[in-house]
mmCIF file of C-alpha atoms in Angstrom:
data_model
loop_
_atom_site.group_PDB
_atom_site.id
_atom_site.type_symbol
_atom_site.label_atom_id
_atom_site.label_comp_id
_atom_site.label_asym_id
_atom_site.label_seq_id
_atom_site.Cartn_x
_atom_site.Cartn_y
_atom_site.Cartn_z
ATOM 1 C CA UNK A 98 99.081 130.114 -105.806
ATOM 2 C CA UNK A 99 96.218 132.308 -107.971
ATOM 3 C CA UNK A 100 93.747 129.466 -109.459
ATOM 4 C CA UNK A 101 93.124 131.615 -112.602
ATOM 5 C CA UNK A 102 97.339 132.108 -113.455
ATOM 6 C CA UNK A 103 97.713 128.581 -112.627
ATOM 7 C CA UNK A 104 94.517 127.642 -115.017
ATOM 8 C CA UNK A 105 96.255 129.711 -118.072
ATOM 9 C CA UNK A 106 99.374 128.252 -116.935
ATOM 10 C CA UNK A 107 98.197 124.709 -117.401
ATOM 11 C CA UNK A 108 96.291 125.356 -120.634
ATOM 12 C CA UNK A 109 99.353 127.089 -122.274
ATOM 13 C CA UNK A 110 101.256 125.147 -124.869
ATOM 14 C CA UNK A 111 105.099 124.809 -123.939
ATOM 15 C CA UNK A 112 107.552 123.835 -126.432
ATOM 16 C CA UNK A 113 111.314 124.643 -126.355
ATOM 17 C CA UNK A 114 113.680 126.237 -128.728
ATOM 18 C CA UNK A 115 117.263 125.058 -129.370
ATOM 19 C CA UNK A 116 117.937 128.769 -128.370
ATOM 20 C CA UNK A 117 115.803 129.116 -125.312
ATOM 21 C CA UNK A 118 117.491 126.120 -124.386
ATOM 22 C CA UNK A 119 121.464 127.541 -125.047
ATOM 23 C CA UNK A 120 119.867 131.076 -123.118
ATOM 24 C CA UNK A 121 119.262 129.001 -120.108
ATOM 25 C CA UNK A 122 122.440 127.222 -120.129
ATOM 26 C CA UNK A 123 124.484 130.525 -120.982
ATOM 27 C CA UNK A 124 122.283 132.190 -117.582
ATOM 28 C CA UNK A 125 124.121 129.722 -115.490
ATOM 29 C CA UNK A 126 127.780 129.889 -116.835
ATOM 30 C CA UNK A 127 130.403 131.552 -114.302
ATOM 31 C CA UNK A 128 127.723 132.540 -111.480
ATOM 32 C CA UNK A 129 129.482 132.773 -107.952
ATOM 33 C CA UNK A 130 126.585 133.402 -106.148
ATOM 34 C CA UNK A 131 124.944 129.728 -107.509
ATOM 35 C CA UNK A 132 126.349 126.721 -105.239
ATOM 36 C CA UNK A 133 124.064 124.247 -108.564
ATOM 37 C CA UNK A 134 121.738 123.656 -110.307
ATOM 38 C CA UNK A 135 119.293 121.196 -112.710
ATOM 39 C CA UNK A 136 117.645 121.671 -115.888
ATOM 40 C CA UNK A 137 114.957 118.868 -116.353
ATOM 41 C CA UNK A 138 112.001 118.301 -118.838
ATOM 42 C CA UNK A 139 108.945 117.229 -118.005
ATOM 43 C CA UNK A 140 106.205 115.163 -119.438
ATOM 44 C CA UNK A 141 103.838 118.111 -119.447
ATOM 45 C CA UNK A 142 106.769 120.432 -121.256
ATOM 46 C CA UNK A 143 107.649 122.049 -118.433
ATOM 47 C CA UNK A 144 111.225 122.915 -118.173
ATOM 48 C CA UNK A 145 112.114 122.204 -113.992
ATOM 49 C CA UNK A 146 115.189 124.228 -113.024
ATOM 50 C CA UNK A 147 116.084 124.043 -109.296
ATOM 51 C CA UNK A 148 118.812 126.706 -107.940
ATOM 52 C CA UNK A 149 120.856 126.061 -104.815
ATOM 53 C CA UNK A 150 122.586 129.312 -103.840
ATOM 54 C CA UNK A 151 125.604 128.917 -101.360
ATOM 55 C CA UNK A 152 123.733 131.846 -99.227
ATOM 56 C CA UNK A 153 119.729 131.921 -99.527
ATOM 57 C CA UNK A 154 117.874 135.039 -98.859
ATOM 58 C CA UNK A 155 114.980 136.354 -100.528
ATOM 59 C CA UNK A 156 116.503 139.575 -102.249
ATOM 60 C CA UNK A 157 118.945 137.452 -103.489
ATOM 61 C CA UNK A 158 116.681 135.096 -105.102
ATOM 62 C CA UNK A 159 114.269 137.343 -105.834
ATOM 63 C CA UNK A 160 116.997 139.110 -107.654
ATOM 64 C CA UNK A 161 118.343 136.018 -109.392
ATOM 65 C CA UNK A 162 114.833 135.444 -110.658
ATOM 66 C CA UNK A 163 114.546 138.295 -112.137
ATOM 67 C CA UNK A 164 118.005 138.556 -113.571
ATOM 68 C CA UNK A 165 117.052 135.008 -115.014
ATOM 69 C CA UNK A 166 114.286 136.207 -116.523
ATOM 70 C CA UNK A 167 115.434 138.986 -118.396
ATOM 71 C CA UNK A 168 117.964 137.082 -119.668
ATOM 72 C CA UNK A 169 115.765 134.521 -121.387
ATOM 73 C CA UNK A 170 112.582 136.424 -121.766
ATOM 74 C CA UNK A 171 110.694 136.342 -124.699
ATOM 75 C CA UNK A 172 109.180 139.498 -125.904
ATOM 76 C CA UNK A 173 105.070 138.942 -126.059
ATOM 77 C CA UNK A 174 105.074 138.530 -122.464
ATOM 78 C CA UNK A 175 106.308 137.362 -119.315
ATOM 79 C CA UNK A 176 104.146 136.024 -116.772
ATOM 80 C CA UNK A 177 105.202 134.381 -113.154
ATOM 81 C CA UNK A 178 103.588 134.005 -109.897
ATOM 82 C CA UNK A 179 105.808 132.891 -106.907
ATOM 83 C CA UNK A 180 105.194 131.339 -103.185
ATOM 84 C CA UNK A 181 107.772 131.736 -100.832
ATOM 85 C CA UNK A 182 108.260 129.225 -98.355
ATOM 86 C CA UNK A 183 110.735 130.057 -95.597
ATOM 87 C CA UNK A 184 114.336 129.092 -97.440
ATOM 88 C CA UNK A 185 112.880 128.296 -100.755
ATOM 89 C CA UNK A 186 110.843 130.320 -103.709
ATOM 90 C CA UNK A 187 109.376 128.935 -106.679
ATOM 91 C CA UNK A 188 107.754 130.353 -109.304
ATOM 92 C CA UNK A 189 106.180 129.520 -111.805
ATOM 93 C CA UNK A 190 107.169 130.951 -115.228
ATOM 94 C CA UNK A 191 105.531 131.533 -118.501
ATOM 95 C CA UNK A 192 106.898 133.874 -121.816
ATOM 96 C CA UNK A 193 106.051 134.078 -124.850
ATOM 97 C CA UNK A 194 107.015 135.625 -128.022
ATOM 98 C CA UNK A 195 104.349 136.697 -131.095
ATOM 99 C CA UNK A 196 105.456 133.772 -133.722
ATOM 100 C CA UNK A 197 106.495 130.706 -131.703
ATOM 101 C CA UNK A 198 104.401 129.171 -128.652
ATOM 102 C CA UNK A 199 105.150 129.615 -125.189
ATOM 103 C CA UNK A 200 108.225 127.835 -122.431
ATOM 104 C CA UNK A 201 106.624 127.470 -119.236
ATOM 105 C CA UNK A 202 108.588 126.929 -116.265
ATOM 106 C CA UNK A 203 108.803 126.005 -112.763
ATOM 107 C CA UNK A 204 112.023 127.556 -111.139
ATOM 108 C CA UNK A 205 112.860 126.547 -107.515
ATOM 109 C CA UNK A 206 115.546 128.645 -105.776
ATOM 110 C CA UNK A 207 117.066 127.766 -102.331
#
């Protein structure tokens, strides 16, 4: 993954709202295409959210991603850089809007 993303990515403060937090939950209510899934916290305040579809492939996930993230988005700016492995993607994922700080996330989707 890019040094310099994963540098701002460390160095960003992460803190998360009751209604990021309901956003997230909502993304995942009545999906057919999403076998599970966990929500964790982190020490660091990373928010972990790993995504087992019942048929992997990397439209759909890249898809679901994206789909994810314009559903909880903040409006500053959203940042992610992904690896793909060969059944798995993760990203990290970092948004932001002007008056509260920033949710970072690592998303794993399989």
């Amino acid at each position: 993954m890019d040094t310099n993303f994963f540098k701002m990515f460390q160095e960003a403060k992460s803190h998360l709202e009751l209604g990021m937090s309901k956003d997230i939950q909502a993304f995942f209510e009545g999906r057919n295409d999403i076998k599970n899934h966990i929500i964790e916290m982190k020490n660091e305040g990373i928010i972990f959210i790993n995504i087992k579809l019942y048929d992997f492939s990397r439209k759909l996930s890249k898809e679901l991603f994206l789909e994810f993230v314009g559903f909880v988005g903040y409006s500053r700016y959203n940042l992610f850089i992904n690896e793909n492995e060969e059944n798995i993607d993760r990203y990290l994922y970092l948004t932001k809007s002007s008056n509260i700080s920033g949710v970072k996330m690592e998303i794993v989707i399989s």
